[in-house]
Coordinates of C-alpha atoms and ligand atoms in Angstrom, one line a residue:
M1 CA -24.2 -12.7 -4.4
P2 CA -27.3 -10.9 -5.7
T3 CA -29.5 -13.0 -7.9
E4 CA -29.5 -10.5 -10.8
V5 CA -25.8 -11.1 -11.1
L6 CA -26.3 -14.9 -11.5
T7 CA -29.0 -14.4 -14.1
G8 CA -27.5 -11.3 -15.8
T9 CA -27.0 -11.6 -19.6
T10 CA -23.8 -10.7 -21.3
V11 CA -25.3 -10.6 -24.8
A12 CA -28.9 -9.7 -25.4
G13 CA -31.0 -12.8 -25.5
T14 CA -28.4 -15.2 -24.1
T15 CA -27.8 -16.2 -20.5
T16 CA -24.1 -16.4 -20.4
R17 CA -22.8 -15.5 -16.9
P18 CA -20.9 -12.2 -16.8
K19 CA -17.4 -12.2 -15.6
I20 CA -16.8 -11.3 -12.0
F21 CA -13.8 -9.0 -11.4
R22 CA -12.0 -8.8 -8.0
N23 CA -10.1 -6.0 -6.4
F24 CA -6.4 -5.9 -7.0
I25 CA -4.6 -5.5 -3.7
D26 CA -0.9 -6.4 -2.9
G27 CA -0.5 -8.1 -6.2
E28 CA -3.5 -10.4 -5.6
W29 CA -7.0 -10.5 -7.1
V30 CA -9.2 -10.5 -4.0
E31 CA -12.9 -10.3 -3.1
S32 CA -14.2 -7.3 -1.1
R33 CA -14.5 -8.0 2.6
S34 CA -18.3 -7.5 2.4
G35 CA -18.7 -9.9 -0.5
D36 CA -21.1 -7.4 -2.1
L37 CA -21.0 -6.9 -5.9
F38 CA -22.3 -4.5 -8.5
E39 CA -23.0 -4.7 -12.2
D40 CA -21.4 -2.7 -15.0
R41 CA -24.1 -2.5 -17.7
N42 CA -23.9 -1.3 -21.4
P43 CA -25.6 2.1 -21.7
A44 CA -26.4 1.4 -25.4
D45 CA -28.2 -1.8 -24.4
T46 CA -28.9 -2.1 -20.7
R47 CA -29.8 -5.8 -21.0
E48 CA -26.1 -6.5 -21.3
V49 CA -24.1 -6.9 -18.1
V50 CA -20.5 -6.2 -19.3
A51 CA -19.0 -7.4 -16.1
V52 CA -19.5 -7.6 -12.3
F53 CA -17.3 -5.8 -9.8
Q54 CA -16.6 -5.7 -6.0
K55 CA -18.6 -3.3 -3.9
S56 CA -15.8 -2.3 -1.5
N57 CA -15.8 -0.6 1.8
K58 CA -13.3 1.0 4.3
E59 CA -11.7 -2.3 5.2
D60 CA -10.7 -2.9 1.5
V61 CA -9.3 0.6 1.3
D62 CA -7.3 0.0 4.5
A63 CA -5.9 -3.3 3.1
A64 CA -4.9 -1.5 -0.1
V65 CA -3.2 1.4 1.8
E66 CA -1.3 -1.1 3.9
A67 CA 0.0 -2.9 0.8
A68 CA 0.9 0.4 -0.9
R69 CA 2.7 1.7 2.2
R70 CA 4.8 -1.5 2.4
A71 CA 5.5 -1.4 -1.3
F72 CA 6.6 2.2 -1.2
E73 CA 9.7 1.3 0.9
R74 CA 11.1 -0.7 -2.0
W75 CA 9.6 1.1 -5.0
R76 CA 11.0 4.5 -4.0
L77 CA 14.5 3.1 -4.3
V78 CA 14.1 1.7 -7.8
P79 CA 15.9 4.1 -10.1
A80 CA 13.5 6.4 -11.9
P81 CA 14.7 5.3 -15.4
R82 CA 13.9 1.7 -14.4
R83 CA 10.5 2.7 -13.1
A84 CA 10.0 4.5 -16.4
E85 CA 10.9 1.4 -18.4
L86 CA 7.9 -0.4 -16.8
V87 CA 5.6 2.4 -17.9
Y88 CA 7.1 2.2 -21.4
R89 CA 6.5 -1.6 -21.5
A90 CA 2.9 -1.1 -20.3
S91 CA 2.3 1.3 -23.2
E92 CA 3.6 -1.2 -25.7
I93 CA 1.2 -3.8 -24.3
L94 CA -1.6 -1.2 -24.6
I95 CA -0.8 -0.8 -28.3
E96 CA -1.2 -4.6 -28.8
R97 CA -4.5 -4.6 -27.0
K98 CA -5.8 -1.3 -28.3
E99 CA -8.7 -2.6 -30.3
E100 CA -9.8 -5.1 -27.6
Y101 CA -9.7 -2.5 -24.9
A102 CA -11.5 0.1 -27.1
R103 CA -14.3 -2.3 -27.7
D104 CA -14.6 -3.1 -23.9
M105 CA -14.7 0.7 -23.3
T106 CA -17.5 1.3 -25.8
R107 CA -19.5 -1.5 -24.3
E108 CA -19.1 -0.2 -20.8
M109 CA -19.6 3.6 -21.3
G110 CA -21.0 4.0 -24.8
K111 CA -18.8 6.4 -26.7
V112 CA -18.1 5.5 -30.3
L113 CA -15.3 3.2 -31.3
K114 CA -13.1 5.9 -32.9
E115 CA -13.2 7.8 -29.7
T116 CA -12.5 4.8 -27.4
R117 CA -9.5 4.0 -29.7
G118 CA -8.5 7.6 -29.0
D119 CA -8.9 7.1 -25.3
V120 CA -6.6 4.1 -25.3
Q121 CA -4.2 6.0 -27.5
E122 CA -4.2 8.9 -25.0
A123 CA -3.0 6.4 -22.3
I124 CA -0.3 5.2 -24.7
D125 CA 0.8 8.7 -25.5
T126 CA 1.0 9.5 -21.8
G127 CA 3.0 6.4 -21.1
Y128 CA 5.6 7.2 -23.8
Y129 CA 5.8 10.8 -22.6
M130 CA 6.1 9.9 -18.9
A131 CA 8.6 7.2 -19.6
G132 CA 10.9 9.9 -21.0
E133 CA 10.5 11.9 -17.8
G134 CA 12.1 9.0 -15.9
R135 CA 15.4 10.1 -17.4
R136 CA 14.8 13.8 -16.8
M137 CA 13.1 14.5 -13.5
F138 CA 15.3 17.6 -13.5
G139 CA 15.9 19.7 -10.5
P140 CA 18.0 22.9 -10.3
T141 CA 21.6 23.1 -9.2
T142 CA 22.5 26.6 -8.2
P143 CA 25.4 28.5 -6.7
S144 CA 25.5 28.7 -2.9
E145 CA 26.0 32.1 -1.4
L146 CA 28.9 30.6 0.6
P147 CA 32.2 29.3 -0.7
N148 CA 32.9 25.6 -1.0
K149 CA 29.3 24.8 -0.7
F150 CA 27.1 23.0 -3.2
A151 CA 23.4 23.6 -3.6
M152 CA 20.7 21.7 -5.5
A153 CA 17.1 20.6 -5.3
V154 CA 16.0 17.0 -6.0
R155 CA 12.6 15.5 -6.7
Q156 CA 11.4 12.9 -4.3
P157 CA 8.3 10.7 -4.3
I158 CA 5.5 11.6 -1.9
G159 CA 4.4 8.2 -0.8
V160 CA 1.0 6.5 -1.1
C161 CA -1.3 8.3 -3.6
A162 CA -5.1 7.9 -4.1
M163 CA -6.7 8.4 -7.5
I164 CA -10.4 8.9 -8.0
T165 CA -11.2 8.8 -11.7
P166 CA -14.3 9.5 -13.9
W167 CA -16.1 7.5 -16.4
N168 CA -15.8 9.7 -19.5
F169 CA -12.1 9.0 -20.2
P170 CA -11.8 5.7 -18.3
M171 CA -8.3 4.8 -19.5
A172 CA -6.8 8.1 -20.5
I173 CA -7.5 9.8 -17.1
P174 CA -6.2 6.9 -15.0
S175 CA -3.0 7.0 -17.2
W176 CA -2.6 10.8 -16.5
K177 CA -2.5 10.0 -12.8
L178 CA -0.9 6.5 -12.5
F179 CA 1.9 6.9 -15.0
P180 CA 3.5 10.0 -13.6
A181 CA 2.9 8.9 -10.1
L182 CA 4.8 5.6 -10.8
V183 CA 7.7 7.2 -12.6
A184 CA 8.1 9.6 -9.7
G185 CA 8.3 6.6 -7.3
N186 CA 5.0 6.6 -5.6
T187 CA 2.6 3.7 -4.9
C188 CA -1.0 4.0 -5.8
I189 CA -4.6 3.1 -5.0
I190 CA -7.1 3.8 -7.8
K191 CA -10.8 3.9 -7.4
P192 CA -12.4 4.0 -10.9
A193 CA -15.9 5.4 -11.4
Q194 CA -18.5 2.7 -10.9
D195 CA -19.7 3.1 -14.5
T196 CA -16.3 2.1 -15.9
P197 CA -14.2 -0.2 -13.8
L198 CA -13.5 -2.5 -16.7
S199 CA -11.3 0.0 -18.6
T200 CA -9.3 0.6 -15.4
F201 CA -8.8 -3.1 -14.9
N202 CA -7.6 -3.4 -18.5
F203 CA -5.2 -0.6 -18.0
V204 CA -3.9 -2.1 -14.7
R205 CA -3.6 -5.5 -16.4
A206 CA -1.1 -3.9 -18.9
L207 CA 0.9 -2.6 -15.9
V208 CA 0.8 -6.0 -14.2
D209 CA 1.9 -7.8 -17.4
A210 CA 4.7 -5.2 -17.7
G211 CA 5.9 -6.4 -14.3
V212 CA 4.7 -3.9 -11.8
P213 CA 5.8 -5.2 -8.3
K214 CA 3.1 -6.2 -5.9
G215 CA 1.5 -3.5 -3.8
V216 CA 2.7 -0.7 -6.1
V217 CA -0.6 -0.4 -7.9
N218 CA -3.9 -1.4 -6.2
V219 CA -7.4 -1.2 -7.5
V220 CA -10.5 -0.9 -5.2
T221 CA -13.8 -0.7 -6.9
G222 CA -17.1 0.5 -5.5
F223 CA -19.1 3.6 -4.8
G224 CA -17.8 7.0 -3.8
S225 CA -20.3 7.1 -0.9
A226 CA -18.6 4.1 0.7
I227 CA -14.9 4.5 -0.2
G228 CA -14.5 8.1 -1.1
G229 CA -14.3 9.1 2.6
P230 CA -11.8 6.4 3.6
L231 CA -9.6 7.3 0.6
T232 CA -9.5 11.0 1.3
E233 CA -9.2 10.7 5.1
H234 CA -6.7 7.9 5.5
P235 CA -3.6 9.4 7.3
S236 CA -1.1 7.2 5.4
I237 CA -2.3 8.5 2.0
R238 CA -0.2 11.5 1.2
A239 CA -1.8 12.7 -2.1
V240 CA -5.2 12.6 -3.7
S241 CA -6.0 13.3 -7.3
L242 CA -9.6 13.6 -8.4
T243 CA -11.2 14.3 -11.7
G244 CA -14.9 14.8 -11.2
S245 CA -17.6 17.3 -10.5
T246 CA -17.0 20.6 -8.7
E247 CA -19.3 19.4 -5.9
V248 CA -17.3 16.3 -5.3
G249 CA -14.1 18.3 -5.6
R250 CA -15.2 20.5 -2.7
T251 CA -15.8 17.5 -0.5
V252 CA -12.5 15.8 -1.5
G253 CA -10.5 19.0 -1.1
T254 CA -11.9 19.7 2.3
A255 CA -11.3 16.1 3.5
A256 CA -7.8 16.1 2.1
A257 CA -6.9 19.4 3.8
K258 CA -7.5 17.9 7.3
T259 CA -4.4 15.7 7.0
F260 CA -2.5 18.1 4.7
K261 CA -2.5 15.8 1.7
H262 CA -1.4 17.1 -1.7
C263 CA -4.6 17.4 -3.5
S264 CA -5.2 17.8 -7.3
L265 CA -8.7 18.6 -8.4
E266 CA -9.8 18.7 -12.0
L267 CA -13.4 19.6 -12.0
G268 CA -16.2 21.1 -14.2
G269 CA -16.3 23.2 -17.3
K270 CA -18.7 25.3 -19.3
N271 CA -16.5 25.8 -22.3
P272 CA -17.1 28.7 -24.7
M273 CA -16.4 28.7 -28.4
I274 CA -16.4 32.3 -29.9
V275 CA -17.0 32.6 -33.6
L276 CA -16.4 36.1 -35.0
D277 CA -17.8 37.5 -38.3
D278 CA -14.5 37.0 -40.1
A279 CA -14.2 33.3 -39.2
N280 CA -14.0 30.4 -41.6
L281 CA -17.6 29.3 -41.0
D282 CA -17.2 25.8 -42.6
L283 CA -14.4 25.1 -40.1
A284 CA -16.2 26.6 -37.2
I285 CA -19.3 24.5 -37.8
E286 CA -17.2 21.3 -38.1
G287 CA -15.5 22.3 -34.8
A288 CA -18.8 23.0 -33.1
L289 CA -20.3 19.7 -34.0
W290 CA -17.2 17.8 -32.8
G291 CA -16.8 19.9 -29.6
A292 CA -20.5 19.8 -28.6
F293 CA -21.6 16.3 -29.6
G294 CA -18.3 14.3 -29.5
T295 CA -18.4 11.9 -26.5
T296 CA -22.2 12.8 -26.3
G297 CA -21.1 16.1 -24.8
Q298 CA -19.7 14.2 -21.8
R299 CA -16.3 15.8 -21.6
C300 CA -15.3 18.4 -19.1
T301 CA -13.8 20.2 -22.2
A302 CA -17.0 19.9 -24.2
T303 CA -18.1 23.0 -26.2
S304 CA -21.3 23.9 -24.4
R305 CA -21.6 27.6 -25.3
I306 CA -21.2 29.0 -28.8
I307 CA -20.8 32.7 -28.7
L308 CA -21.6 34.1 -32.1
Q309 CA -21.0 37.6 -33.5
K310 CA -24.2 39.0 -34.9
G311 CA -23.1 39.1 -38.6
I312 CA -22.8 35.3 -38.8
Y313 CA -25.3 34.3 -36.1
G314 CA -28.2 33.4 -38.4
E315 CA -26.2 31.4 -41.0
F316 CA -24.1 29.6 -38.4
R317 CA -27.3 28.7 -36.4
D318 CA -29.1 27.3 -39.4
R319 CA -26.2 25.3 -40.7
L320 CA -25.3 23.9 -37.3
V321 CA -28.9 22.8 -36.7
E322 CA -29.1 21.1 -40.0
R323 CA -25.9 19.1 -39.3
A324 CA -26.9 18.3 -35.7
R325 CA -30.2 16.8 -36.9
A326 CA -28.3 14.6 -39.3
L327 CA -26.0 13.1 -36.7
K328 CA -26.4 9.3 -36.4
V329 CA -27.1 8.3 -32.8
G330 CA -26.7 4.7 -31.7
N331 CA -24.6 1.9 -30.4
G332 CA -20.9 3.1 -30.6
L333 CA -19.8 -0.4 -31.8
D334 CA -21.4 0.4 -35.1
E335 CA -18.7 2.2 -37.0
T336 CA -21.2 4.4 -38.8
V337 CA -22.7 5.8 -35.6
E338 CA -21.5 9.4 -34.7
M339 CA -22.9 9.8 -31.2
G340 CA -23.5 7.2 -28.5
P341 CA -25.8 7.1 -25.4
A342 CA -25.6 9.0 -22.1
V343 CA -23.5 6.9 -19.7
N344 CA -26.4 6.0 -17.4
E345 CA -30.0 6.8 -16.6
S346 CA -29.2 9.5 -14.1
Q347 CA -27.1 11.4 -16.6
L348 CA -29.8 11.1 -19.3
K349 CA -32.4 12.5 -16.8
T350 CA -30.1 15.4 -16.0
D351 CA -29.7 16.2 -19.8
L352 CA -33.5 16.0 -20.3
H353 CA -34.1 18.1 -17.2
Y354 CA -31.8 20.8 -18.6
V355 CA -33.9 20.8 -21.8
E356 CA -36.9 21.6 -19.6
I357 CA -35.0 24.3 -17.8
G358 CA -33.9 25.9 -21.1
R359 CA -37.4 25.9 -22.4
N360 CA -38.8 27.5 -19.3
E361 CA -36.1 30.1 -19.3
G362 CA -37.3 31.2 -22.8
A363 CA -34.4 29.8 -24.9
K364 CA -35.4 28.7 -28.4
L365 CA -35.1 24.9 -28.8
L366 CA -34.1 24.4 -32.4
C367 CA -33.5 20.8 -32.6
G368 CA -33.4 17.7 -30.3
G369 CA -34.4 17.7 -26.7
N370 CA -36.0 14.3 -26.8
R371 CA -35.1 10.9 -25.5
L372 CA -34.7 8.3 -28.3
S373 CA -36.3 5.0 -27.2
Q374 CA -37.7 3.3 -30.3
G375 CA -36.2 0.5 -32.4
E376 CA -32.5 0.2 -32.1
H377 CA -32.6 2.8 -29.2
E378 CA -35.1 0.8 -27.1
F379 CA -32.8 -0.5 -24.5
G380 CA -30.3 2.4 -24.2
W381 CA -29.9 5.8 -22.7
F382 CA -30.1 7.8 -25.9
M383 CA -31.2 11.3 -26.7
E384 CA -31.1 13.6 -29.7
P385 CA -28.3 16.2 -30.2
T386 CA -29.9 19.4 -28.9
V387 CA -29.3 23.0 -29.9
F388 CA -30.8 26.0 -28.0
A389 CA -30.6 29.4 -29.8
D390 CA -31.1 33.0 -28.5
V391 CA -29.7 31.9 -25.1
D392 CA -29.1 34.7 -22.7
R393 CA -25.7 34.6 -21.0
G394 CA -27.2 34.5 -17.5
M395 CA -29.6 31.5 -18.1
R396 CA -28.9 28.3 -16.2
I397 CA -28.3 26.4 -19.5
A398 CA -25.5 29.0 -20.2
Q399 CA -24.1 28.8 -16.7
E400 CA -24.3 25.2 -15.4
E401 CA -22.4 22.2 -16.5
I402 CA -24.8 19.8 -18.2
F403 CA -22.4 17.0 -19.3
G404 CA -24.7 16.0 -22.2
P405 CA -25.3 16.8 -25.9
V406 CA -27.0 20.1 -25.3
V407 CA -25.4 23.3 -26.7
S408 CA -26.4 26.9 -26.3
L409 CA -26.0 29.6 -29.0
I410 CA -25.4 33.1 -27.5
P411 CA -25.3 36.2 -29.7
C412 CA -22.6 38.8 -29.1
D413 CA -21.5 42.2 -30.5
G414 CA -17.8 41.6 -31.0
L415 CA -14.6 40.4 -29.4
E416 CA -14.9 42.4 -26.2
D417 CA -18.5 41.4 -25.6
A418 CA -17.7 37.8 -26.5
V419 CA -14.8 37.6 -24.0
E420 CA -17.0 39.1 -21.3
I421 CA -19.7 36.4 -21.9
A422 CA -17.0 33.7 -22.1
N423 CA -15.6 34.7 -18.8
G424 CA -18.9 35.3 -17.1
I425 CA -19.1 31.8 -15.5
Q426 CA -17.7 30.1 -12.4
Y427 CA -15.6 27.7 -14.5
G428 CA -12.5 28.1 -16.6
L429 CA -11.3 24.9 -18.2
S430 CA -11.2 25.2 -22.0
S431 CA -12.1 27.9 -24.5
A432 CA -11.9 28.5 -28.3
I433 CA -12.0 31.3 -30.8
Y434 CA -12.6 31.2 -34.5
T435 CA -11.2 34.3 -36.3
R436 CA -8.8 35.1 -39.1
D437 CA -7.6 38.3 -37.4
V438 CA -4.3 37.6 -35.7
N439 CA -4.7 40.6 -33.4
K440 CA -8.1 39.4 -32.1
A441 CA -6.7 35.8 -31.7
F442 CA -3.8 37.1 -29.5
A443 CA -6.1 39.3 -27.4
A444 CA -8.4 36.3 -26.8
M445 CA -5.4 34.1 -25.9
R446 CA -4.5 36.7 -23.2
D447 CA -8.0 37.5 -21.9
L448 CA -10.0 34.3 -21.9
E449 CA -10.1 33.0 -18.3
A450 CA -9.3 29.3 -18.9
G451 CA -6.5 26.8 -18.6
I452 CA -6.7 26.0 -22.3
T453 CA -7.4 28.2 -25.3
Y454 CA -7.7 27.0 -28.9
I455 CA -7.4 29.2 -31.9
N456 CA -9.5 27.9 -34.9
A457 CA -10.1 24.6 -33.2
P458 CA -12.8 23.4 -30.8
T459 CA -12.5 23.2 -27.0
I460 CA -11.7 19.5 -27.0
G461 CA -8.6 17.6 -28.0
A462 CA -5.8 18.4 -25.5
E463 CA -2.5 16.7 -26.1
V464 CA -0.8 14.8 -23.2
H465 CA 2.5 16.7 -23.1
L466 CA 0.9 20.1 -22.4
P467 CA -0.6 21.2 -19.1
F468 CA -4.3 20.2 -18.7
G469 CA -6.5 21.9 -16.1
G470 CA -8.4 25.0 -15.4
V471 CA -8.9 28.2 -13.4
K472 CA -11.6 29.3 -11.0
A473 CA -14.1 26.6 -10.0
T474 CA -12.5 24.1 -12.5
G475 CA -9.7 23.2 -10.1
N476 CA -7.2 24.1 -7.4
G477 CA -4.3 25.2 -9.5
H478 CA -2.6 21.9 -10.4
R479 CA -2.1 20.6 -13.9
E480 CA -2.2 17.1 -15.3
G481 CA -0.3 16.3 -18.5
G482 CA 3.1 17.6 -19.2
I483 CA 5.7 18.3 -16.5
G484 CA 2.9 19.6 -14.2
A485 CA 2.0 16.0 -13.4
I486 CA 5.6 15.3 -12.3
D487 CA 5.4 18.4 -10.2
F488 CA 2.3 17.2 -8.5
Y489 CA 3.6 13.7 -7.7
T490 CA 7.0 14.8 -6.3
E491 CA 8.2 16.7 -3.3
W492 CA 11.2 19.1 -3.6
K493 CA 14.1 18.5 -1.3
A494 CA 16.8 21.2 -1.1
V495 CA 20.2 19.7 -0.5
Y496 CA 23.3 21.6 0.7
V497 CA 26.7 20.0 0.7
D498 CA 29.3 22.0 2.6
Y499 CA 32.8 21.0 1.7
S500 CA 34.6 23.9 3.4
D501 CA 35.3 22.0 6.6
R502 CA 34.1 24.8 8.8
L503 CA 30.9 26.2 10.1
Q504 CA 29.5 28.6 7.5
R505 CA 26.4 30.6 8.5
A506 CA 24.0 31.5 5.7
Q507 CA 22.9 35.1 5.8
I508 CA 25.4 35.9 8.5
D509 CA 28.9 35.1 7.1
R510 CA 29.2 37.3 4.0
P511 CA 32.6 36.6 2.4
E512 CA 34.0 39.3 0.1
Ligands
UN1_601 C1 -12.2 15.4 -20.0 O1 -13.0 16.0 -20.7 O2 -12.4 15.0 -18.9 O3 -9.0 17.4 -24.3 C2 -10.8 15.0 -20.6 C3 -9.8 16.5 -24.4 C4 -9.3 15.1 -24.1 C5 -9.4 14.9 -22.6 C6 -10.7 15.3 -22.0 N1 -8.0 14.8 -24.5 O4 -10.9 16.7 -24.9

C-alpha cells in the first residue's frame, strides 16, 4: 500500500485515514489482484482524500467477466417486470440517500450541490422510467405472408455488457447504462472514471441493497490504460458503452469492432447557442450563463459557442461579461457558490492552455482567463469564468472541445449564417436558438446538425425519457435515454410459428 494512502487526510488538518473501497465482483467486495491502490481527491481542496480505490488490471476484469457470464444464465430468465422492480427499488433507495450521495459527489468531483442533487435525481428519473419499460419491451407482431403462420419479433438480452463512464455525471451516466441493461436482462461490468469512483459505488450500493443477484453487476476501478483494453477486447463481452472523448471513442470503437461487439459511443461536443436580434435577451443571457458555466463548463452538452446576430451583439456581450464576472467560484459544498473547480489538474491546465490559444489566435479576452489560487481557492483547481469575444468561426477555441468554463462569442449576419457557423464543426451533440419568430425556430430545428435542439433554452438539460446523443464525431448513431437505450441493450429475434401442419415456403408458395 503506498504510504501517501496511509497518511492521507480526509479533512484538511486532520489525519483520519480515508476509507478504502474494493472492487465488486460476483457479489463480493474484493481487492485487486495487484494490491495497488489510487486516491480520489477533492478538486476543491486537494488535501482531502475522499476515498481510496483499487487499481485494477486485466486479471480483475477477467474475474468480473467470468462472474457476469455465469450470472447471465440465470438473470436472463428472470421475467423483465421482476428485473424492473429491482431497478424501481434501487431508485427509491436513491431518493432516501439523495443528499448524502450528492455531498459525496461534490467532494469527489467539485460541481455545486444543487447540480449534484440533480445528478442523483437524473439517476432516479432514469430508474423510474426504465422500470416502466420492464412491462413494455414491446416488439411487433405482424401478419405472415403465409396462411396459418404467426410472425413476431421479441427482444432478447445481449449478454455481458461493459460500461465505461465519465466523471462529469458520475451517477446519472452510469444509470443511463446500467438501468436499461439490467431491465433488458444483461449482466454488467462498470468501470467508472478514476476521478469519480465513489459516486458509482454509491449507485451500485443502492442496487445491491435493492437485491441485485451476485454477478449481475460488477464494478472494477482503475485506469483506462490498464483495463480499457481488456474490457473492449474480451471475447465474452458482447456490448460496450462508452461516454468519453472522441479520441477514446475511436480506440474503443476500433477494439470493439474486432469481436463484433455492440458499441455505443457518446463523445464530444462544441455546442452552439444562436441568439437572433428578435430574442428575449434577458432569457438568452440567463441561458448562456447556465449553459456555459454550469458544471464549470464540464458537460458534453455545455454551451461553448454563442453565435450572436449583429444587432444584439454588443449589448449581449456586455451584459454577459458583467454577469460572468460576478459569478461566485468556490467549494461546491457552500450553497452560495455558483461554479466549482475543474475536476483535476490536467483539466485545469487544458482550460488555461486554451485561453492562451485564444489569445494567440487574436480573439478578445473580455473576462476571466486566470487560475484562482489565493485564499479559499488555494488548494483547489479553480479558474475564472472566461469569455472570449470577436471569435472567428474557424479558430481553435471555436472548433475544439475545451470542457471548461471558456465560452466564445461569434458574430453572425442572420439565421442562415448562424446555422452555417453552428454546423461548421466536427461535432453534433446539442444546439440552441433564441428567437421569437416561429418560422426561424422551425427552420433551425430542421437544419441544425445535432442530436438535440433547444428553442429558447440553453444547450444543457436533457430529460431522461428522450433520446440523448449526437451526430457526426459525437457518436456512432446510438442513443441513450428513452427507448433508444432499450434498443441498444437488446437483440431482436424474429419468431415464426407455423400451425398449418405442412411445409410452407416463404417467397415461393404464394396462395391466392
Ligand atoms: C453530459 O454532458 O455528459 O443534458 C451529460 C444535460 C444533462 C446530461 C449531460 N442532463 O446537460
